[in-house]
Short mmCIF file of C-alpha atoms and ligand atoms in Angstrom, two decimals:
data_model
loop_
_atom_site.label_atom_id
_atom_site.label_comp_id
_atom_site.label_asym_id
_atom_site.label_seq_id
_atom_site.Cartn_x
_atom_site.Cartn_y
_atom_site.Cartn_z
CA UNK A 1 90.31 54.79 199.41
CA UNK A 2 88.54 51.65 198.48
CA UNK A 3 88.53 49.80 194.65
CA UNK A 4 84.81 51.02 195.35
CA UNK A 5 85.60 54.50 195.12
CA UNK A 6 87.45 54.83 191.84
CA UNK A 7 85.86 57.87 189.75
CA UNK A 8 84.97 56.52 186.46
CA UNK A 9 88.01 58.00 184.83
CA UNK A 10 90.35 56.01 186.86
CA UNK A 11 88.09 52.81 185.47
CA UNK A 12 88.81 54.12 182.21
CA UNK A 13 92.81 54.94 182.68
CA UNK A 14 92.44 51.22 184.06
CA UNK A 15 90.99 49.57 181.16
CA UNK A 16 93.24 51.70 178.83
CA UNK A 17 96.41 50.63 180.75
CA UNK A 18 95.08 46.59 180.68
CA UNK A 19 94.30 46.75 176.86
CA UNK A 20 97.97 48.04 176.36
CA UNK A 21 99.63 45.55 178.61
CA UNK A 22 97.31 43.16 176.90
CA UNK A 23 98.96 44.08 173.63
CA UNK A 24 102.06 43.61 174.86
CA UNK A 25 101.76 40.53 175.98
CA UNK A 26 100.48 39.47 172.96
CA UNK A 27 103.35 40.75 171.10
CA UNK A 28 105.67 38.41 173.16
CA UNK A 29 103.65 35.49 172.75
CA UNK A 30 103.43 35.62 169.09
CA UNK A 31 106.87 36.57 168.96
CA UNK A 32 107.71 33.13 170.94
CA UNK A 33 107.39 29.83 168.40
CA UNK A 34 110.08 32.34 166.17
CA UNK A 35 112.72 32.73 169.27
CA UNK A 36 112.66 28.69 169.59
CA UNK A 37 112.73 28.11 165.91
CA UNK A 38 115.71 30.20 165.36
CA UNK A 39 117.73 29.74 168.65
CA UNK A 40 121.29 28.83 167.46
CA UNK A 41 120.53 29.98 163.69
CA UNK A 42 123.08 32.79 162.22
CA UNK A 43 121.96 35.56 160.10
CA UNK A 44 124.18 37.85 158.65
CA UNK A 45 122.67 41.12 158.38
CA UNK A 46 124.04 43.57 155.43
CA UNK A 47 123.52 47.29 156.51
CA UNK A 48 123.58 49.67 153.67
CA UNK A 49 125.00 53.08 153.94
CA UNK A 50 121.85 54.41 152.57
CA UNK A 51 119.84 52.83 155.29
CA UNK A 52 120.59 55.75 157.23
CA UNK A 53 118.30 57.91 155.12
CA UNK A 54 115.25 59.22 156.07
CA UNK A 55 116.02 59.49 160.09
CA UNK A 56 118.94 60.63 161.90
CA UNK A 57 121.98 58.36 161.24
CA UNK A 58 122.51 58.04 165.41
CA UNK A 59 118.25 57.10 165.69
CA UNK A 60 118.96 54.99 163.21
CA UNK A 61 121.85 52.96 164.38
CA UNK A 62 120.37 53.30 167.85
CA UNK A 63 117.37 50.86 166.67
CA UNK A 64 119.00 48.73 164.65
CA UNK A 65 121.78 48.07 167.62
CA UNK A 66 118.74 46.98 170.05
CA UNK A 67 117.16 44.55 167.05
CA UNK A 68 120.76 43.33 166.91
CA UNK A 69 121.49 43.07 170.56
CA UNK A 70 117.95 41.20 171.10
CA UNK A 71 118.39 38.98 168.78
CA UNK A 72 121.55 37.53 170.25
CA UNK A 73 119.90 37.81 173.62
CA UNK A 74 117.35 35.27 172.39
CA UNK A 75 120.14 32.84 171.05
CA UNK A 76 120.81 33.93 167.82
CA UNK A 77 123.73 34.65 166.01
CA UNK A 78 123.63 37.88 164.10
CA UNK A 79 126.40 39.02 161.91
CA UNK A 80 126.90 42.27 160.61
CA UNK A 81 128.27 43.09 156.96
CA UNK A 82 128.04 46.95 156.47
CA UNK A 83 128.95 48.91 153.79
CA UNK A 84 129.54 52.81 153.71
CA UNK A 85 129.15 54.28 149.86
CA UNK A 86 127.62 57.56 151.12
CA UNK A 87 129.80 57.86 153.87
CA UNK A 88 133.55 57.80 151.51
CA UNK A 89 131.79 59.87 148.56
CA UNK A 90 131.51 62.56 152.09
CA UNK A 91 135.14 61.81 152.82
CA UNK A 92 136.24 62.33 149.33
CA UNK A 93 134.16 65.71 148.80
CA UNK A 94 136.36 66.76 152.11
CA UNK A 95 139.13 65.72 150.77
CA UNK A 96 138.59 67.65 147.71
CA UNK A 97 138.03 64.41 145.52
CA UNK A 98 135.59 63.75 142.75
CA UNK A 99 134.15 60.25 142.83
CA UNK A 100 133.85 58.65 139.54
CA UNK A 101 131.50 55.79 138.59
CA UNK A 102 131.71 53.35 135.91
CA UNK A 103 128.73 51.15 135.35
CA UNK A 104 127.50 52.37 139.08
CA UNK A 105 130.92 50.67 140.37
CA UNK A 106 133.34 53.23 141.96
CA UNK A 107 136.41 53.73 140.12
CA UNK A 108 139.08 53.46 143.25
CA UNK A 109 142.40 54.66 142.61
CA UNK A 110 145.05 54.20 145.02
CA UNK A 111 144.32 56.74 147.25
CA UNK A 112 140.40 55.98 146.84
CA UNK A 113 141.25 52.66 147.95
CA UNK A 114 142.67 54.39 151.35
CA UNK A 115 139.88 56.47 151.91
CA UNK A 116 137.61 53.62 152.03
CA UNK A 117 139.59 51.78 154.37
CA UNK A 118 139.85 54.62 156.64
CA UNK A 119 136.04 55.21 156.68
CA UNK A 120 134.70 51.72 156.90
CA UNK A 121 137.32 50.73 159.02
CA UNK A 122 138.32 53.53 160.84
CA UNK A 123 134.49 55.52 160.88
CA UNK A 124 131.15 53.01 160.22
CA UNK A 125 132.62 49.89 161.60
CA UNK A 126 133.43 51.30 165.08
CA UNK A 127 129.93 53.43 164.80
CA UNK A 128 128.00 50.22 164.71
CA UNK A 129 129.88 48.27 167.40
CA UNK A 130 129.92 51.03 169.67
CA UNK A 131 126.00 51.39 168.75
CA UNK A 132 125.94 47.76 169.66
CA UNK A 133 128.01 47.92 172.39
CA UNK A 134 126.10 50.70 174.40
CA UNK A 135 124.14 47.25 175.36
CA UNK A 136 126.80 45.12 176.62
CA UNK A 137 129.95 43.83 175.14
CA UNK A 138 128.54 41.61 172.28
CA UNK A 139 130.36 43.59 168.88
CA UNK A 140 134.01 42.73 168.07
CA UNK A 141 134.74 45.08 164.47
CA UNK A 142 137.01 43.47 162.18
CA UNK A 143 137.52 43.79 158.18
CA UNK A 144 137.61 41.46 155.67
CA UNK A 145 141.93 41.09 155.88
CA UNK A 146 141.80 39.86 159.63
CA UNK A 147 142.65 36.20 159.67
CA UNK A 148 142.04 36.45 155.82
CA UNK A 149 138.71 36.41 155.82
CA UNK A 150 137.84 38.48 152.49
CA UNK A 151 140.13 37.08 149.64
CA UNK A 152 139.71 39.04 146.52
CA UNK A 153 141.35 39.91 143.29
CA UNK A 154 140.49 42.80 141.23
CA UNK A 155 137.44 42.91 138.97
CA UNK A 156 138.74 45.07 135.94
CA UNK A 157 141.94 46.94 135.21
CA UNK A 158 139.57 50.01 134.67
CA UNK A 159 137.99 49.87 138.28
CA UNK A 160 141.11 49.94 139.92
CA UNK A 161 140.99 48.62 143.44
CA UNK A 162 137.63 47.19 143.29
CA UNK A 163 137.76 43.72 144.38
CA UNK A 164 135.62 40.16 143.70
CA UNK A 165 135.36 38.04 146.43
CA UNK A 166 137.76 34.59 145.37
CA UNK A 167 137.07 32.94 148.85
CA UNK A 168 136.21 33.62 152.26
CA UNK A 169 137.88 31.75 155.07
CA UNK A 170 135.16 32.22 157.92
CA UNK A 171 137.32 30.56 160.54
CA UNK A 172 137.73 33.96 162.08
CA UNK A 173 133.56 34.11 162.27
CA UNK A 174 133.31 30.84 163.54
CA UNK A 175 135.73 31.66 166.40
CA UNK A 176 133.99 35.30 167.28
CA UNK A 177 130.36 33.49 167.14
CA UNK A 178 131.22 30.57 169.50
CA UNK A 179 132.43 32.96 172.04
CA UNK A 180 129.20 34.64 171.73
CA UNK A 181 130.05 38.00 170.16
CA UNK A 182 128.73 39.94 167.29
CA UNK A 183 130.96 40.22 164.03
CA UNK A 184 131.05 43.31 162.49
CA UNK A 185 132.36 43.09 158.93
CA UNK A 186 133.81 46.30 157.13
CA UNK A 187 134.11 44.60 153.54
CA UNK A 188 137.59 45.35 153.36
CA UNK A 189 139.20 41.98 151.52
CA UNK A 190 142.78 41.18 150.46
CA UNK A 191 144.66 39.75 147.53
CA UNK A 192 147.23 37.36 148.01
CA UNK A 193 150.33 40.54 148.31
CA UNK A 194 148.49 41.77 150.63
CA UNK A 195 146.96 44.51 148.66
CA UNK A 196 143.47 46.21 149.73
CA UNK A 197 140.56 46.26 147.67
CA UNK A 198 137.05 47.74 148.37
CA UNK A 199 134.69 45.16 147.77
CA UNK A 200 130.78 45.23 147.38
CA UNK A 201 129.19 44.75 150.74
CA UNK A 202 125.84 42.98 149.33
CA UNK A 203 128.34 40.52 147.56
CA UNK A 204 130.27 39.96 150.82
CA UNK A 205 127.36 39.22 152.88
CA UNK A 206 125.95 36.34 150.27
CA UNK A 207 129.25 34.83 150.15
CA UNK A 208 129.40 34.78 153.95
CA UNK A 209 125.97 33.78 154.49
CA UNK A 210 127.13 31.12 152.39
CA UNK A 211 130.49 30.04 153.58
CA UNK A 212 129.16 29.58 157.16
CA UNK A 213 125.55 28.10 156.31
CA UNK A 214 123.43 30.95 157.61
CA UNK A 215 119.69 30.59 158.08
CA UNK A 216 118.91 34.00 156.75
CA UNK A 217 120.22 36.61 154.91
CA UNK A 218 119.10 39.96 155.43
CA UNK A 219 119.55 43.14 153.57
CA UNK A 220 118.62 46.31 155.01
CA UNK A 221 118.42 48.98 152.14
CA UNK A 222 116.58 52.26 151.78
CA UNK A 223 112.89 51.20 149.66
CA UNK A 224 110.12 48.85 151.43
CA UNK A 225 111.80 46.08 149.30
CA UNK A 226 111.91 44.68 145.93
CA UNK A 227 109.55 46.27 143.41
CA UNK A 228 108.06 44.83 140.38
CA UNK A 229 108.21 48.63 138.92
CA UNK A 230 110.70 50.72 140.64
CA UNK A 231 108.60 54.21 140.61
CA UNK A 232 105.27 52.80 142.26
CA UNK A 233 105.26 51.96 145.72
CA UNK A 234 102.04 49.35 145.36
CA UNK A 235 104.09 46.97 143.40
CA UNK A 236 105.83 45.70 145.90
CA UNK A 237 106.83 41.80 145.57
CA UNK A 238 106.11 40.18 149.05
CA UNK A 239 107.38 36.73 148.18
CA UNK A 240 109.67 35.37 145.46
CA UNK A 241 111.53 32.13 143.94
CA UNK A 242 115.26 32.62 142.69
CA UNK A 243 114.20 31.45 139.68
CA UNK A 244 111.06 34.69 139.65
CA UNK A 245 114.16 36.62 140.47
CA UNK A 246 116.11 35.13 137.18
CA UNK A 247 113.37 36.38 135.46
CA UNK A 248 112.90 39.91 136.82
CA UNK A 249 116.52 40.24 136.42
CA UNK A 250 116.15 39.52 132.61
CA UNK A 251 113.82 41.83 132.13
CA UNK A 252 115.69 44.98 134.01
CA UNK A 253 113.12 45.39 136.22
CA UNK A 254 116.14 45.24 138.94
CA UNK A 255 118.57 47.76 138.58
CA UNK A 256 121.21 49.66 139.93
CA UNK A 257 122.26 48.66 143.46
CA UNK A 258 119.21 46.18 143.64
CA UNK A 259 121.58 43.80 140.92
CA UNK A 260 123.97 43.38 143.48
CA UNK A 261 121.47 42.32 146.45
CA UNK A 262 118.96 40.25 143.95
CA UNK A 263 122.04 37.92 142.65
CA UNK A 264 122.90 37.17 146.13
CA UNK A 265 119.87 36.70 147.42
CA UNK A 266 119.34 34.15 144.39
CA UNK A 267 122.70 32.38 144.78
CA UNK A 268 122.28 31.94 148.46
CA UNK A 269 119.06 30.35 148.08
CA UNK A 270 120.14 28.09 145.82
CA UNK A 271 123.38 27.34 148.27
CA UNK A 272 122.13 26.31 151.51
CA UNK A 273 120.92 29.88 153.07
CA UNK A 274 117.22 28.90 153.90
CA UNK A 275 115.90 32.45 153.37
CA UNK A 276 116.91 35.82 152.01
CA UNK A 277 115.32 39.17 153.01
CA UNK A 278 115.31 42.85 151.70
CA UNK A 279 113.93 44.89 154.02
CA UNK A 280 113.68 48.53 154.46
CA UNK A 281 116.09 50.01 156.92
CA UNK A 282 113.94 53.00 157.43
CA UNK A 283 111.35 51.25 159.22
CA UNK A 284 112.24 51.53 163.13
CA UNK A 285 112.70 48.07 164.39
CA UNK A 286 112.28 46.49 161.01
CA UNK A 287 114.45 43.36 161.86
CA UNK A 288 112.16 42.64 165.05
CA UNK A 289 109.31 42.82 162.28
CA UNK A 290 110.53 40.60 159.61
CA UNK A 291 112.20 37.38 162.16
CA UNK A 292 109.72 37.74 165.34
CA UNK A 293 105.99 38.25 163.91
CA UNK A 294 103.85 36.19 161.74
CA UNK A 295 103.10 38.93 159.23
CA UNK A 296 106.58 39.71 158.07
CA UNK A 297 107.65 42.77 155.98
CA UNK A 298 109.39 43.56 152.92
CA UNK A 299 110.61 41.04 150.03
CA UNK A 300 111.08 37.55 151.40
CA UNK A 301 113.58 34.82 148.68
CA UNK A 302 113.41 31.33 148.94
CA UNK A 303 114.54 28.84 146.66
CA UNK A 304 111.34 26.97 145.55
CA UNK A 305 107.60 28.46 146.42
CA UNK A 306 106.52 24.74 146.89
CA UNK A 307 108.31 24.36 150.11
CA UNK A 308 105.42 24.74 153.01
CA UNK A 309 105.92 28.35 154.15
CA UNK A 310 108.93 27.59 156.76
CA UNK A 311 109.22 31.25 157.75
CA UNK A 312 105.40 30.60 159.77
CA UNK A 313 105.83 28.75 163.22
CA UNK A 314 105.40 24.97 162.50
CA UNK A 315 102.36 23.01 164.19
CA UNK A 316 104.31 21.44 166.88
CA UNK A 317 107.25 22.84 166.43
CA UNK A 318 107.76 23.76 170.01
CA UNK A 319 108.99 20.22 171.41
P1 ADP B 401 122.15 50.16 149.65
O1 ADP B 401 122.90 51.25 150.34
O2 ADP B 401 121.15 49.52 150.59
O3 ADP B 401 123.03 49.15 148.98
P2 ADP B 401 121.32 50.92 146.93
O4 ADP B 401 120.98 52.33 146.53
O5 ADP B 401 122.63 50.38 146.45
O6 ADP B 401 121.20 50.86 148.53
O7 ADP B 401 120.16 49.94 146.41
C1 ADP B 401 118.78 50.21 146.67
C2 ADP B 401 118.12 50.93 145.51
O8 ADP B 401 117.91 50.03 144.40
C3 ADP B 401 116.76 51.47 145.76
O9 ADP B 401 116.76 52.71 146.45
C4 ADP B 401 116.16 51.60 144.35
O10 ADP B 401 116.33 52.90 143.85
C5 ADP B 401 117.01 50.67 143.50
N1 ADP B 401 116.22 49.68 142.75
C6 ADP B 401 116.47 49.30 141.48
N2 ADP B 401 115.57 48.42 141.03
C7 ADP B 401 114.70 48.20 142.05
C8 ADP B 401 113.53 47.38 142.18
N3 ADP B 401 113.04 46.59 141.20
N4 ADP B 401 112.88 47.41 143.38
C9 ADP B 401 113.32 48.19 144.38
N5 ADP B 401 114.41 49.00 144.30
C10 ADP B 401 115.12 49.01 143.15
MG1 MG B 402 124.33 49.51 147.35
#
């Protein structure tokens, strides 16, 4: 059969398959200026517990392990920080225990304090670095105790075992990153006895964005990302200055686990981290979204809106 002698719905499967490779193409090209401008540049990505919502926890994971996984293959240096709320209140319901909240901080009794351990340690740390994993051997899972990377003390008496951060030693990171793997933080920290304390995992990942100068820091939550009124889904703010935040902050327009996420994104701004992200997790591929196209998605921080817009390729940026 000759080219000649293509029926006309061949031509049209054809044209249909050219447009779509066309596409794709396109996608890699635009994605390109964004893989040279952030070759070598960490960002610690915080995975929320409730980012699982919405799909099927192993989709989920599934998608966010190839956004991880490519962007390392590219030359970046993604960290993970994950936290694991929903998955201990399941524990505890097993287990036959009530969880108890105080100011929307758990209170964590002794053997609260174990159960968290167990399941970030023992449960959603190895889920993501196996999910991770299933691409090649990038994810090494540790916790905030190994080589003392999470000191802490604890926050109030009436918490219990709920821990501040008091310093992070990222030697531990530095060492996994240069020898190309993936940390995979289960925020886990320490006190100085050696007693465990669960610890915030929004807080953890802006004070290790911090500690090892990170380019971005990324939070992956369960909304599209920060709204200026939490019950309508139009409002959402695209772009915002730490000091914006200050304000919206003031006027409890962030609340509940956004207060956490907001005053990190504001204090790593304002501490070397070039950008801060909150992003919804829902959103399949939503990483690849935010760091390799021009339009971005969700709520993007920086420290001062005056800056030219550093997230869009520079003019001549590719030498
Ligand atoms: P994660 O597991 O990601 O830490 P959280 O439930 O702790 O999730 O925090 C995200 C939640 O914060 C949202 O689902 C939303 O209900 C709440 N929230 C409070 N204020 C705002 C706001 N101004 N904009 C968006 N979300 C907000
Ligand atoms: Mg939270």
């Amino acid at each position: 059969m000759t080219r000649n002698a293509q029926t006309p719905n061949a031509n049209a499967d054809t044209n249909a398959d050219g447009a779509a490779a066309s596409l794709k193409a396109s996608v890699l090209v635009e994605a390109l200026p964004y893989i040279r401008r952030f070759a070598g540049k960490t960002v610690v990505v915080k995975y929320g517990g409730n980012a699982l919502a919405g799909t099927s926890d192993h989709d989920a994971l599934a998608l966010f392990a190839e956004d991880i996984v490519l962007m390392r293959l590219v030359g970046m240096r993604p960290i993970v920080v994950h936290g694991g709320g929903p998955q201990i209140s399941a524990l505890m319901a097993r287990l036959g225990k009530e969880p108890e909240f105080l100011d929307g901080l758990r209170i964590t009794d002794a053997e609260t304090v174990d159960i968290a351990r167990m399941v970030l340690k023992g449960q959603v740390n190895p889920q993501l670095v196996a999910a991770i994993n299933v691409h090649g051997r990038f994810a090494v899972g540790i916790s905030g105790v190994d080589a003392g990377l999470i000191r802490a003390t604890a926050r109030d008496e009436k918490l219990g075992f709920v821990g501040d951060v008091t310093q992070i030693n990222p030697e531990v990171i530095h060492g996994l990153i240069d020898d190309e793997f993936i940390p995979v933080i289960a925020t886990i920290g320490s006190d100085e006895t050696g007693q465990a304390y669960n610890i915030n995992a929004d807080t953890v990942a802006g004070a290790i964005a911090e500690a090892i100068g990170a380019e971005k820091l990324v939070y992956l939550t369960d909304i599209e990302g920060l709204r200026r009124d939490v019950a309508d889904a139009t409002s959402l703010i695209r772009q915002a200055t730490a000091d914006e935040l200050d304000e919206l902050v003031a006027e409890g327009i962030i609340a509940g686990g956004m207060i956490p996420k907001v005053a990190s994104c504001t204090h790593a701004v304002r501490n070397g981290v070039h950008r801060a992200h909150i992003l919804d997790g829902r959103i399949a591929h939503v990483l690849l979204l935010e760091v390799f196209t021009d339009a971005g998605i969700g709520t993007m921080v920086m420290q001062h809106r005056d800056e030219p817009t550093l997230d869009q390729p520079l003019e001549g940026a590719l030498s």
